[in-house]
């Protein structure tokens, strides 16, 4: 039995030398890989810096910089205007969100004749495509004082009314 243990010891010692060699080789490969990765990263960084330098010298870059400066000055002017309108826009947005997401609602009043007249004028002027954009809805909100959601619903209903009226006219004309 003792001989058997010695054989295991010799075999382990031999395996240990092989394992040590494997580890040394593996560590050397990792070091080479790390160095190659660092070299590639440095080359990529250098290429990117050269590209940016070329782009910054191009006429397109200069024009973009001019556009950005112009937009910034326009933005600064609009910022003051928007800052003054912000409380009202915030209130209107909060009210729309409140009504949209099922919060308790107050009963709304029917639209006055003046407000309906303004909406119908817009509708008639755009009869070929009676779908106001978001900006146009905002303008109608400001003109009428009606919430955007109600304006949206009014236009949906108005288009339905128009379709029902034209269908009724076709039926009458077809029956005559």
GROMACS .gro file of C-alpha atoms in nm:
model
  176
    1UNK     CA    1   0.000   0.000   0.000
    2UNK     CA    2   0.284   0.231   0.071
    3UNK     CA    3   0.419   0.176  -0.279
    4UNK     CA    4   0.082   0.270  -0.415
    5UNK     CA    5   0.088   0.599  -0.223
    6UNK     CA    6   0.438   0.677  -0.354
    7UNK     CA    7   0.322   0.620  -0.712
    8UNK     CA    8   0.042   0.869  -0.655
    9UNK     CA    9   0.291   1.116  -0.513
   10UNK     CA   10   0.522   1.086  -0.815
   11UNK     CA   11   0.229   1.113  -1.053
   12UNK     CA   12   0.097   1.421  -0.868
   13UNK     CA   13   0.442   1.580  -0.872
   14UNK     CA   14   0.470   1.525  -1.245
   15UNK     CA   15   0.118   1.660  -1.299
   16UNK     CA   16   0.204   1.955  -1.081
   17UNK     CA   17   0.497   2.050  -1.306
   18UNK     CA   18   0.272   2.026  -1.611
   19UNK     CA   19   0.008   2.233  -1.438
   20UNK     CA   20   0.266   2.494  -1.337
   21UNK     CA   21   0.383   2.514  -1.698
   22UNK     CA   22   0.023   2.548  -1.815
   23UNK     CA   23  -0.040   2.834  -1.570
   24UNK     CA   24   0.277   3.017  -1.673
   25UNK     CA   25   0.184   2.985  -2.039
   26UNK     CA   26  -0.172   3.097  -1.971
   27UNK     CA   27  -0.055   3.403  -1.775
   28UNK     CA   28   0.184   3.494  -2.056
   29UNK     CA   29  -0.100   3.470  -2.310
   30UNK     CA   30  -0.319   3.690  -2.092
   31UNK     CA   31  -0.043   3.952  -2.069
   32UNK     CA   32  -0.003   3.952  -2.448
   33UNK     CA   33  -0.379   3.978  -2.492
   34UNK     CA   34  -0.393   4.268  -2.247
   35UNK     CA   35  -0.109   4.450  -2.427
   36UNK     CA   36  -0.269   4.394  -2.769
   37UNK     CA   37  -0.602   4.521  -2.636
   38UNK     CA   38  -0.436   4.831  -2.494
   39UNK     CA   39  -0.256   4.891  -2.825
   40UNK     CA   40  -0.582   4.858  -3.021
   41UNK     CA   41  -0.762   5.087  -2.779
   42UNK     CA   42  -0.488   5.348  -2.811
   43UNK     CA   43  -0.496   5.324  -3.192
   44UNK     CA   44  -0.875   5.358  -3.192
   45UNK     CA   45  -0.856   5.657  -2.961
   46UNK     CA   46  -0.595   5.821  -3.183
   47UNK     CA   47  -0.801   5.755  -3.497
   48UNK     CA   48  -1.111   5.902  -3.332
   49UNK     CA   49  -0.920   6.214  -3.227
   50UNK     CA   50  -0.786   6.257  -3.582
   51UNK     CA   51  -1.136   6.216  -3.724
   52UNK     CA   52  -1.281   6.474  -3.484
   53UNK     CA   53  -1.000   6.717  -3.572
   54UNK     CA   54  -1.077   6.675  -3.944
   55UNK     CA   55  -1.450   6.720  -3.890
   56UNK     CA   56  -1.397   7.033  -3.682
   57UNK     CA   57  -1.199   7.188  -3.967
   58UNK     CA   58  -1.466   7.120  -4.229
   59UNK     CA   59  -1.699   7.396  -4.354
   60UNK     CA   60  -1.999   7.186  -4.252
   61UNK     CA   61  -1.882   7.185  -3.890
   62UNK     CA   62  -1.839   7.563  -3.896
   63UNK     CA   63  -2.191   7.605  -4.037
   64UNK     CA   64  -2.333   7.372  -3.772
   65UNK     CA   65  -2.163   7.577  -3.502
   66UNK     CA   66  -2.322   7.893  -3.646
   67UNK     CA   67  -2.664   7.726  -3.654
   68UNK     CA   68  -2.625   7.610  -3.294
   69UNK     CA   69  -2.531   7.963  -3.181
   70UNK     CA   70  -2.828   8.108  -3.369
   71UNK     CA   71  -3.064   7.852  -3.220
   72UNK     CA   72  -2.925   7.922  -2.874
   73UNK     CA   73  -2.997   8.294  -2.906
   74UNK     CA   74  -3.347   8.217  -3.040
   75UNK     CA   75  -3.396   7.972  -2.755
   76UNK     CA   76  -3.294   8.232  -2.498
   77UNK     CA   77  -3.557   8.473  -2.634
   78UNK     CA   78  -3.824   8.202  -2.640
   79UNK     CA   79  -3.727   8.088  -2.294
   80UNK     CA   80  -3.838   8.416  -2.140
   81UNK     CA   81  -4.167   8.404  -2.333
   82UNK     CA   82  -4.224   8.039  -2.235
   83UNK     CA   83  -4.137   8.114  -1.875
   84UNK     CA   84  -4.419   8.365  -1.860
   85UNK     CA   85  -4.667   8.120  -2.019
   86UNK     CA   86  -4.554   7.825  -1.808
   87UNK     CA   87  -4.800   7.857  -1.515
   88UNK     CA   88  -5.102   7.854  -1.747
   89UNK     CA   89  -4.965   7.566  -1.958
   90UNK     CA   90  -4.887   7.369  -1.643
   91UNK     CA   91  -5.237   7.425  -1.506
   92UNK     CA   92  -5.397   7.324  -1.838
   93UNK     CA   93  -5.175   7.015  -1.869
   94UNK     CA   94  -5.251   6.905  -1.514
   95UNK     CA   95  -5.622   6.952  -1.571
   96UNK     CA   96  -5.609   6.751  -1.895
   97UNK     CA   97  -5.417   6.471  -1.723
   98UNK     CA   98  -5.662   6.477  -1.434
   99UNK     CA   99  -5.959   6.441  -1.668
  100UNK     CA  100  -5.788   6.190  -1.898
  101UNK     CA  101  -5.697   5.942  -1.628
  102UNK     CA  102  -6.033   5.904  -1.460
  103UNK     CA  103  -5.997   6.145  -1.174
  104UNK     CA  104  -6.316   6.292  -1.034
  105UNK     CA  105  -6.470   6.520  -1.293
  106UNK     CA  106  -6.693   6.817  -1.271
  107UNK     CA  107  -6.981   6.831  -1.512
  108UNK     CA  108  -6.886   7.044  -1.808
  109UNK     CA  109  -7.109   7.307  -1.953
  110UNK     CA  110  -7.223   7.297  -2.315
  111UNK     CA  111  -7.021   7.519  -2.540
  112UNK     CA  112  -7.151   7.872  -2.588
  113UNK     CA  113  -7.273   7.981  -2.931
  114UNK     CA  114  -6.963   8.200  -2.973
  115UNK     CA  115  -6.729   7.909  -2.903
  116UNK     CA  116  -6.921   7.676  -3.134
  117UNK     CA  117  -6.912   7.947  -3.402
  118UNK     CA  118  -6.531   7.970  -3.376
  119UNK     CA  119  -6.495   7.592  -3.399
  120UNK     CA  120  -6.737   7.566  -3.692
  121UNK     CA  121  -6.553   7.844  -3.875
  122UNK     CA  122  -6.231   7.646  -3.845
  123UNK     CA  123  -6.410   7.325  -3.944
  124UNK     CA  124  -6.570   7.484  -4.252
  125UNK     CA  125  -6.243   7.650  -4.356
  126UNK     CA  126  -6.074   7.309  -4.344
  127UNK     CA  127  -6.362   7.097  -4.475
  128UNK     CA  128  -6.128   6.918  -4.717
  129UNK     CA  129  -5.926   6.789  -4.417
  130UNK     CA  130  -6.102   6.868  -4.087
  131UNK     CA  131  -5.828   6.731  -3.860
  132UNK     CA  132  -5.654   7.006  -3.661
  133UNK     CA  133  -5.289   6.955  -3.569
  134UNK     CA  134  -5.179   6.969  -3.205
  135UNK     CA  135  -5.069   7.330  -3.256
  136UNK     CA  136  -5.403   7.421  -3.412
  137UNK     CA  137  -5.584   7.257  -3.120
  138UNK     CA  138  -5.371   7.466  -2.881
  139UNK     CA  139  -5.465   7.783  -3.073
  140UNK     CA  140  -5.833   7.689  -3.059
  141UNK     CA  141  -5.796   7.624  -2.685
  142UNK     CA  142  -5.654   7.972  -2.639
  143UNK     CA  143  -5.921   8.138  -2.856
  144UNK     CA  144  -6.215   7.957  -2.698
  145UNK     CA  145  -6.094   7.878  -2.347
  146UNK     CA  146  -6.210   7.519  -2.401
  147UNK     CA  147  -5.988   7.231  -2.279
  148UNK     CA  148  -5.798   7.048  -2.552
  149UNK     CA  149  -5.971   6.717  -2.474
  150UNK     CA  150  -6.312   6.879  -2.528
  151UNK     CA  151  -6.196   7.035  -2.855
  152UNK     CA  152  -6.067   6.697  -2.971
  153UNK     CA  153  -6.404   6.537  -2.888
  154UNK     CA  154  -6.598   6.820  -3.055
  155UNK     CA  155  -6.409   6.761  -3.381
  156UNK     CA  156  -6.465   6.385  -3.361
  157UNK     CA  157  -6.836   6.441  -3.309
  158UNK     CA  158  -6.855   6.710  -3.578
  159UNK     CA  159  -6.696   6.480  -3.835
  160UNK     CA  160  -6.949   6.209  -3.738
  161UNK     CA  161  -7.234   6.457  -3.770
  162UNK     CA  162  -7.107   6.553  -4.115
  163UNK     CA  163  -7.091   6.192  -4.227
  164UNK     CA  164  -7.442   6.123  -4.094
  165UNK     CA  165  -7.580   6.434  -4.267
  166UNK     CA  166  -7.421   6.344  -4.601
  167UNK     CA  167  -7.549   5.987  -4.568
  168UNK     CA  168  -7.900   6.117  -4.498
  169UNK     CA  169  -7.878   6.350  -4.802
  170UNK     CA  170  -7.765   6.060  -5.023
  171UNK     CA  171  -8.057   5.850  -4.901
  172UNK     CA  172  -8.302   6.132  -4.967
  173UNK     CA  173  -8.158   6.195  -5.313
  174UNK     CA  174  -8.159   5.824  -5.388
  175UNK     CA  175  -8.523   5.785  -5.286
  176UNK     CA  176  -8.651   6.074  -5.492
   0.00000   0.00000   0.00000
